[in-house]
Amino acid sequence: MIDRTIMSSTAAGYAIDLQNVTKIYHRRIHALQGVSMQVNRGEIFGLLGPNGAGKSTLVKIMVTVVRPTTARGMILGHSIGHKGTLARVGYLPENHRFPRYLTGRQVIEFFSALAKTDRSTRKKRAAELLDLVGMTAWADSKISQYSKGMLQRVGLAQALGANPDLIILDEPTDGVDPSGRRDIRQVLLHLREQGATVFINSHLLSELETVCDRVAILVGGKVARQGSVDELTAAKQCYQFELEPTPWPVIVAAFPGAFDFGAPPEPGFPTRGKLDENCWCEFDGLTLRVGHTDAAAVQPIIDALRRNNLVIRRMQLVRPSLEDLFFEAMTDPTTGQRALPGARPPPLPGAR
Ligand code: ADP
Ligand code: MG
């Protein structure tokens, strides 16, 4: 439906190439602390991170809603802030508020008009976009009558009004039910087929895992991981032992020196350690994981478990999910502490 004929002279290279972006709000809130990020043309890129990680700040800098403290970067081959380029970028802000007296169709037409699309094109395109996001039946109802999911669908359609080459979506599935989320995923895949680049912010991991070609994990204003879901998860393959419920001291005794900062793990938040120089391990009460991918290398671990009368229910080579990577990125490897939500807290009065 969207006729993608605009292929610019800058078709080569990255859609987004950010170098060392920092943002300090009010001289004390370090929301972004040197973010570098590359997004290929024609891919769906997911930026994930906990609340307050700086995701929205980063996209607001890209679309020039927020002024960075420092930033070097290119969007579609031009410096951030280049007006002509912004016209080729569609944006769905988080917590958007469209005037409630407009209908869905009027919202889409209004934003297309702002992008200087001519009247007949924007009418035609609004009808196509309403169909694409499954809102044709509600097109002429006031958005004050819409549910959150319907608002997000219209918000997505609005971002596509000017047939953009780059679509930036901040939490597009916020408040959307599972079937709506699936519909939105289909739209994103369709956009990629059309050759557009899609950048999505989300804290919903499963969301990104299924559609994104590449992801970055942002924690406390810094990029903790960046790469394809396959690359990131393959690097973290491990052997997993499912045990009968095992008291923490027994595990500590079975692997002396491995878990040396050892508070007992909280369920769902494993305690990490090192079996030796080259091999990480973690334990969460039922499951022991060790960073080996070679069956021969894990035989001594089986011996140690058996020597300590631990019962192994199952053993397998596993590839972690994006959620596992996310929690790993949020956990300080030396202390085992999880990052707190939000930017680095301001220093205490009198502290330097
Ligand atoms: P995310 O979208 O990942 O949840 P944000 O970019 O909204 O994160 O916020 C990052 C950090 O910056 C948070 O600690 C937030 O409180 C702070 N922050 C965001 N916007 C402002 C603002 N306008 N003024 C002051 N602090 C802000
Ligand atoms: Mg946000």
Short mmCIF file of C-alpha atoms and ligand atoms in Angstrom, two decimals:
data_model
loop_
_atom_site.label_atom_id
_atom_site.label_comp_id
_atom_site.label_asym_id
_atom_site.label_seq_id
_atom_site.Cartn_x
_atom_site.Cartn_y
_atom_site.Cartn_z
CA MET A 1 0.00 0.00 0.00
CA ILE A 2 2.70 2.54 0.80
CA ASP A 3 4.54 3.34 -2.36
CA ARG A 4 8.18 3.53 -1.31
CA THR A 5 9.85 5.29 -4.17
CA ILE A 6 11.92 7.73 -2.15
CA MET A 7 15.38 6.20 -2.21
CA SER A 8 17.73 8.96 -1.33
CA SER A 9 21.26 9.54 -2.48
CA THR A 10 22.35 8.45 1.00
CA ALA A 11 20.96 4.92 0.67
CA ALA A 12 24.27 3.42 1.80
CA GLY A 13 25.39 3.40 5.41
CA TYR A 14 23.44 3.39 8.63
CA ALA A 15 19.92 4.68 9.13
CA ILE A 16 21.01 5.84 12.58
CA ASP A 17 24.60 6.32 13.69
CA LEU A 18 24.95 7.88 17.13
CA GLN A 19 28.27 8.62 18.80
CA ASN A 20 28.71 9.50 22.43
CA VAL A 21 25.31 11.00 23.14
CA THR A 22 25.01 12.41 26.63
CA LYS A 23 22.15 14.18 28.37
CA ILE A 24 22.24 15.75 31.78
CA TYR A 25 18.89 17.17 32.88
CA HIS A 26 19.00 20.14 35.23
CA ARG A 27 22.77 19.78 35.67
CA ARG A 28 22.41 16.71 37.86
CA ILE A 29 20.34 13.92 36.29
CA HIS A 30 22.68 11.91 34.07
CA ALA A 31 20.04 10.37 31.80
CA LEU A 32 22.45 9.34 28.99
CA GLN A 33 26.11 8.70 29.65
CA GLY A 34 27.85 8.32 26.31
CA VAL A 35 25.53 6.29 24.10
CA SER A 36 26.83 5.03 20.76
CA MET A 37 24.44 3.05 18.60
CA GLN A 38 24.19 1.96 14.98
CA VAL A 39 21.02 0.93 13.20
CA ASN A 40 21.20 -0.57 9.70
CA ARG A 41 18.89 0.56 6.95
CA GLY A 42 15.86 -1.64 6.47
CA GLU A 43 16.01 -3.38 9.83
CA ILE A 44 13.77 -3.45 12.86
CA PHE A 45 15.89 -2.32 15.78
CA GLY A 46 14.77 -2.65 19.38
CA LEU A 47 16.01 -0.49 22.22
CA LEU A 48 15.15 -2.14 25.48
CA GLY A 49 15.82 -1.13 28.99
CA PRO A 50 14.14 -0.76 32.35
CA ASN A 51 12.08 2.29 33.26
CA GLY A 52 14.25 5.37 33.43
CA ALA A 53 17.11 3.83 31.41
CA GLY A 54 17.04 6.80 29.02
CA LYS A 55 15.21 5.25 26.03
CA SER A 56 12.74 8.10 25.56
CA THR A 57 15.43 10.71 26.10
CA LEU A 58 17.49 9.12 23.32
CA VAL A 59 14.67 9.12 20.77
CA LYS A 60 13.64 12.64 21.75
CA ILE A 61 17.19 13.73 20.97
CA MET A 62 16.98 12.01 17.58
CA VAL A 63 13.78 13.86 16.70
CA THR A 64 15.08 17.12 18.28
CA VAL A 65 12.42 17.35 20.98
CA VAL A 66 15.17 17.30 23.63
CA ARG A 67 18.48 19.10 23.27
CA PRO A 68 21.44 16.80 24.02
CA THR A 69 24.25 17.84 26.34
CA THR A 70 26.69 16.37 23.80
CA ALA A 71 25.92 14.39 20.67
CA ARG A 72 27.45 13.46 17.38
CA GLY A 73 25.29 11.53 15.04
CA MET A 74 23.68 10.99 11.71
CA ILE A 75 20.07 10.14 10.92
CA LEU A 76 19.47 8.89 7.35
CA GLY A 77 22.85 10.24 6.35
CA HIS A 78 22.44 13.78 7.75
CA SER A 79 23.36 15.34 11.07
CA ILE A 80 20.78 15.13 13.86
CA GLY A 81 18.45 18.12 13.54
CA HIS A 82 18.62 18.46 9.75
CA LYS A 83 15.11 19.72 8.91
CA GLY A 84 14.76 17.96 5.55
CA THR A 85 15.64 14.66 7.17
CA LEU A 86 13.12 15.08 9.99
CA ALA A 87 10.39 15.17 7.32
CA ARG A 88 11.39 11.59 6.44
CA VAL A 89 11.08 10.38 10.04
CA GLY A 90 7.79 9.15 11.55
CA TYR A 91 7.52 9.37 15.33
CA LEU A 92 5.12 7.89 17.85
CA PRO A 93 5.92 9.58 21.18
CA GLU A 94 5.30 7.81 24.48
CA ASN A 95 2.20 9.03 26.35
CA HIS A 96 0.98 10.95 23.31
CA ARG A 97 -2.09 13.14 23.73
CA PHE A 98 -4.01 13.83 20.55
CA PRO A 99 -6.84 16.38 20.76
CA ARG A 100 -9.80 14.32 21.97
CA TYR A 101 -12.34 16.07 19.75
CA LEU A 102 -10.64 14.78 16.57
CA THR A 103 -11.54 11.49 14.93
CA GLY A 104 -8.89 8.89 14.18
CA ARG A 105 -8.99 9.84 10.53
CA GLN A 106 -8.57 13.53 11.35
CA VAL A 107 -5.54 12.81 13.58
CA ILE A 108 -3.81 10.98 10.74
CA GLU A 109 -4.69 13.65 8.19
CA PHE A 110 -3.62 16.44 10.53
CA PHE A 111 -0.13 14.99 11.05
CA SER A 112 0.23 14.29 7.31
CA ALA A 113 -0.67 17.93 6.69
CA LEU A 114 2.03 19.05 9.13
CA ALA A 115 4.47 17.05 7.00
CA LYS A 116 3.21 19.04 3.99
CA THR A 117 1.54 16.11 2.24
CA ASP A 118 -0.99 17.43 -0.28
CA ARG A 119 -4.70 17.11 0.44
CA SER A 120 -5.67 14.31 -1.92
CA THR A 121 -2.62 12.21 -1.04
CA ARG A 122 -3.23 12.54 2.67
CA LYS A 123 -6.91 11.55 2.34
CA LYS A 124 -5.98 8.47 0.35
CA ARG A 125 -3.14 7.59 2.66
CA ALA A 126 -5.24 8.07 5.82
CA ALA A 127 -7.75 5.51 4.50
CA GLU A 128 -4.94 3.04 3.69
CA LEU A 129 -3.31 3.52 7.08
CA LEU A 130 -6.59 3.11 8.98
CA ASP A 131 -7.01 -0.17 7.16
CA LEU A 132 -3.41 -1.20 7.89
CA VAL A 133 -3.85 -0.71 11.65
CA GLY A 134 -7.34 -2.27 11.69
CA MET A 135 -9.20 0.95 12.59
CA THR A 136 -11.40 1.50 9.54
CA ALA A 137 -14.60 0.76 11.47
CA TRP A 138 -13.71 3.42 14.08
CA ALA A 139 -12.15 5.93 11.71
CA ASP A 140 -14.87 8.54 12.10
CA SER A 141 -15.44 8.20 15.84
CA LYS A 142 -13.91 10.76 18.18
CA ILE A 143 -10.75 9.52 19.81
CA SER A 144 -12.24 10.39 23.22
CA GLN A 145 -14.17 7.12 22.71
CA TYR A 146 -11.08 5.04 21.96
CA SER A 147 -9.47 2.48 24.24
CA LYS A 148 -5.73 2.69 24.91
CA GLY A 149 -5.07 0.02 22.29
CA MET A 150 -7.08 1.90 19.68
CA LEU A 151 -5.19 5.11 20.49
CA GLN A 152 -1.89 3.30 19.99
CA ARG A 153 -3.08 1.97 16.62
CA VAL A 154 -4.03 5.46 15.47
CA GLY A 155 -0.75 6.77 16.92
CA LEU A 156 1.14 4.25 14.83
CA ALA A 157 -0.84 5.19 11.70
CA GLN A 158 -0.13 8.87 12.40
CA ALA A 159 3.61 8.14 12.47
CA LEU A 160 3.33 6.64 8.97
CA GLY A 161 1.34 9.51 7.48
CA ALA A 162 4.20 11.05 5.52
CA ASN A 163 5.47 7.70 4.20
CA PRO A 164 8.67 7.96 6.28
CA ASP A 165 11.91 6.09 5.64
CA LEU A 166 12.58 5.82 9.37
CA ILE A 167 9.86 5.14 11.92
CA ILE A 168 10.63 5.72 15.60
CA LEU A 169 8.11 4.21 17.99
CA ASP A 170 8.31 4.84 21.73
CA GLU A 171 6.55 2.01 23.58
CA PRO A 172 4.08 1.34 20.73
CA THR A 173 2.41 -1.59 22.47
CA ASP A 174 1.93 0.17 25.80
CA GLY A 175 -1.58 -0.74 27.02
CA VAL A 176 -2.33 -2.89 23.96
CA ASP A 177 -3.84 -6.35 24.41
CA PRO A 178 -2.11 -9.48 23.01
CA SER A 179 -4.10 -9.54 19.78
CA GLY A 180 -3.43 -5.83 19.23
CA ARG A 181 0.26 -6.43 19.89
CA ARG A 182 0.30 -9.14 17.28
CA ASP A 183 -1.38 -6.77 14.79
CA ILE A 184 1.23 -4.10 15.52
CA ARG A 185 4.00 -6.66 15.00
CA GLN A 186 2.50 -7.50 11.61
CA VAL A 187 2.52 -3.80 10.69
CA LEU A 188 6.19 -3.52 11.66
CA LEU A 189 7.10 -6.54 9.53
CA HIS A 190 5.14 -5.03 6.65
CA LEU A 191 7.07 -1.75 6.99
CA ARG A 192 10.35 -3.63 6.87
CA GLU A 193 9.20 -5.43 3.72
CA GLN A 194 8.56 -2.01 2.22
CA GLY A 195 12.19 -1.09 2.93
CA ALA A 196 11.64 1.22 5.90
CA THR A 197 13.78 1.21 9.03
CA VAL A 198 11.93 0.79 12.32
CA PHE A 199 13.32 1.81 15.71
CA ILE A 200 11.23 0.64 18.69
CA ASN A 201 11.64 1.46 22.34
CA SER A 202 10.13 -1.11 24.61
CA HIS A 203 10.41 -2.62 28.03
CA LEU A 204 8.44 -5.65 26.78
CA LEU A 205 11.14 -8.12 25.99
CA SER A 206 9.16 -10.86 24.29
CA GLU A 207 7.83 -8.16 22.01
CA LEU A 208 11.24 -7.30 20.66
CA GLU A 209 12.59 -10.83 20.57
CA THR A 210 10.06 -11.89 17.96
CA VAL A 211 10.37 -8.96 15.52
CA CYS A 212 13.74 -7.27 15.93
CA ASP A 213 16.74 -7.94 13.72
CA ARG A 214 19.02 -6.26 16.22
CA VAL A 215 18.66 -4.89 19.73
CA ALA A 216 20.50 -2.72 22.20
CA ILE A 217 20.01 -2.97 25.94
CA LEU A 218 20.21 0.37 27.72
CA VAL A 219 20.81 0.37 31.47
CA GLY A 220 21.30 3.53 33.52
CA GLY A 221 21.98 5.65 30.44
CA LYS A 222 24.64 3.32 28.98
CA VAL A 223 24.50 0.67 26.25
CA ALA A 224 25.08 -2.62 28.03
CA ARG A 225 24.66 -4.89 24.97
CA GLN A 226 24.17 -4.38 21.25
CA GLY A 227 23.81 -6.89 18.42
CA SER A 228 21.45 -9.33 16.76
CA VAL A 229 19.30 -11.40 19.08
CA ASP A 230 21.10 -14.49 17.72
CA GLU A 231 24.58 -13.08 18.30
CA LEU A 232 23.77 -11.92 21.80
CA THR A 233 22.14 -15.16 22.85
CA ALA A 234 24.67 -17.49 21.13
CA ALA A 235 27.51 -15.86 23.06
CA LYS A 236 25.72 -16.76 26.27
CA GLN A 237 24.97 -20.41 25.59
CA CYS A 238 25.50 -22.55 28.63
CA TYR A 239 24.87 -25.88 30.27
CA GLN A 240 21.97 -25.88 32.65
CA PHE A 241 21.44 -28.36 35.47
CA GLU A 242 18.01 -28.61 36.99
CA LEU A 243 18.35 -29.90 40.53
CA GLU A 244 16.04 -31.05 43.29
CA PRO A 245 15.51 -27.95 45.51
CA THR A 246 18.93 -27.38 46.95
CA PRO A 247 19.91 -25.35 50.03
CA TRP A 248 22.35 -22.58 49.23
CA PRO A 249 25.13 -23.80 51.63
CA VAL A 250 25.22 -27.17 49.86
CA ILE A 251 25.91 -25.48 46.52
CA VAL A 252 28.55 -23.26 48.12
CA ALA A 253 30.22 -26.37 49.57
CA ALA A 254 30.07 -28.26 46.26
CA PHE A 255 31.87 -25.47 44.40
CA PRO A 256 34.33 -23.94 46.85
CA GLY A 257 35.31 -20.39 45.95
CA ALA A 258 32.84 -20.12 43.08
CA PHE A 259 30.22 -17.96 44.78
CA ASP A 260 32.35 -15.75 46.97
CA PHE A 261 29.93 -12.83 47.42
CA GLY A 262 27.35 -15.17 48.58
CA ALA A 263 23.97 -14.06 49.79
CA PRO A 264 21.42 -16.76 49.02
CA PRO A 265 19.79 -16.00 45.67
CA GLU A 266 16.34 -14.47 45.38
CA PRO A 267 13.98 -16.58 43.28
CA GLY A 268 14.27 -15.48 39.66
CA PHE A 269 17.44 -13.48 40.33
CA PRO A 270 20.36 -15.88 40.25
CA THR A 271 23.54 -15.35 42.19
CA ARG A 272 26.53 -15.27 39.87
CA GLY A 273 30.00 -16.59 40.41
CA LYS A 274 33.03 -18.06 38.67
CA LEU A 275 33.95 -21.74 38.54
CA ASP A 276 37.40 -20.76 37.35
CA GLU A 277 39.14 -17.98 35.42
CA ASN A 278 37.26 -18.72 32.20
CA CYS A 279 33.93 -20.09 33.29
CA TRP A 280 31.04 -18.21 34.84
CA CYS A 281 28.33 -19.94 36.82
CA GLU A 282 25.04 -18.96 38.40
CA PHE A 283 22.54 -20.54 40.71
CA ASP A 284 18.95 -19.66 41.57
CA GLY A 285 17.76 -22.34 43.95
CA LEU A 286 16.78 -24.97 41.41
CA THR A 287 19.01 -24.33 38.46
CA LEU A 288 22.76 -24.22 38.13
CA ARG A 289 24.13 -22.77 34.89
CA VAL A 290 27.73 -22.92 33.82
CA GLY A 291 29.31 -21.09 30.90
CA HIS A 292 30.51 -24.20 29.04
CA THR A 293 29.16 -25.41 25.71
CA ASP A 294 31.29 -28.53 25.61
CA ALA A 295 29.79 -31.69 27.16
CA ALA A 296 33.22 -33.04 28.17
CA ALA A 297 33.95 -29.87 30.16
CA VAL A 298 30.86 -30.29 32.32
CA GLN A 299 31.52 -33.87 33.42
CA PRO A 300 33.55 -32.73 36.49
CA ILE A 301 30.58 -30.56 37.47
CA ILE A 302 28.32 -33.59 37.42
CA ASP A 303 30.90 -35.35 39.61
CA ALA A 304 30.90 -32.44 42.10
CA LEU A 305 27.10 -32.40 42.23
CA ARG A 306 26.90 -36.16 42.80
CA ARG A 307 29.69 -36.15 45.40
CA ASN A 308 27.57 -33.71 47.40
CA ASN A 309 24.45 -35.87 47.06
CA LEU A 310 22.69 -33.36 44.85
CA VAL A 311 20.01 -34.88 42.62
CA ILE A 312 20.11 -33.82 38.96
CA ARG A 313 16.65 -33.82 37.35
CA ARG A 314 17.73 -32.66 33.95
CA MET A 315 20.79 -31.35 32.17
CA GLN A 316 20.80 -29.54 28.83
CA LEU A 317 22.64 -27.09 26.62
CA VAL A 318 20.53 -23.90 26.51
CA ARG A 319 20.54 -20.61 24.68
CA PRO A 320 19.27 -17.76 26.88
CA SER A 321 16.24 -15.64 26.05
CA LEU A 322 16.40 -11.89 25.62
CA GLU A 323 14.90 -11.66 29.09
CA ASP A 324 17.87 -13.55 30.54
CA LEU A 325 20.26 -11.17 28.78
CA PHE A 326 18.28 -8.22 30.01
CA PHE A 327 18.54 -9.31 33.64
CA GLU A 328 22.18 -10.10 33.19
CA ALA A 329 22.80 -6.63 31.78
CA MET A 330 21.00 -5.13 34.78
CA THR A 331 23.10 -7.04 37.29
CA ASP A 332 26.48 -5.82 38.48
CA PRO A 333 28.84 -8.79 37.94
CA THR A 334 31.00 -7.93 40.93
CA THR A 335 28.29 -7.31 43.51
CA GLY A 336 25.32 -9.25 42.09
CA GLN A 337 23.18 -6.11 42.67
CA ARG A 338 20.48 -5.14 40.19
CA ALA A 339 20.56 -1.62 38.73
CA LEU A 340 17.99 0.72 40.25
CA PRO A 341 15.39 2.28 37.98
CA GLY A 342 16.08 5.80 36.70
CA ALA A 343 19.17 7.81 36.02
CA ARG A 344 22.12 7.98 38.36
CA PRO A 345 20.79 9.63 41.52
CA PRO A 346 22.02 13.13 42.25
CA PRO A 347 24.92 13.28 44.73
CA LEU A 348 24.08 13.83 48.39
CA PRO A 349 24.37 17.44 49.62
CA GLY A 350 27.98 18.20 50.44
CA ALA A 351 29.30 15.22 48.43
CA ARG A 352 31.80 16.01 45.67
P1 ADP B 1 12.93 5.58 29.77
O1 ADP B 1 12.21 6.07 28.55
O2 ADP B 1 13.98 4.55 29.48
O3 ADP B 1 11.98 5.10 30.82
P2 ADP B 1 13.62 8.39 30.18
O4 ADP B 1 14.45 8.79 29.03
O5 ADP B 1 12.19 8.82 30.19
O6 ADP B 1 13.75 6.81 30.41
O7 ADP B 1 14.29 8.95 31.50
C1 ADP B 1 15.67 8.77 31.82
C2 ADP B 1 15.99 9.49 33.11
O8 ADP B 1 15.91 10.90 32.89
C3 ADP B 1 15.01 9.18 34.24
O9 ADP B 1 15.75 9.15 35.46
C4 ADP B 1 14.06 10.34 34.21
O10 ADP B 1 13.55 10.59 35.50
C5 ADP B 1 14.96 11.49 33.75
N1 ADP B 1 14.21 12.49 32.96
C6 ADP B 1 13.53 12.27 31.82
N2 ADP B 1 12.98 13.42 31.35
C7 ADP B 1 13.34 14.39 32.23
C8 ADP B 1 13.10 15.81 32.30
N3 ADP B 1 12.40 16.44 31.38
N4 ADP B 1 13.64 16.47 33.35
C9 ADP B 1 14.37 15.82 34.28
N5 ADP B 1 14.63 14.51 34.27
C10 ADP B 1 14.13 13.79 33.27
MG MG B 2 10.23 6.00 28.01
#
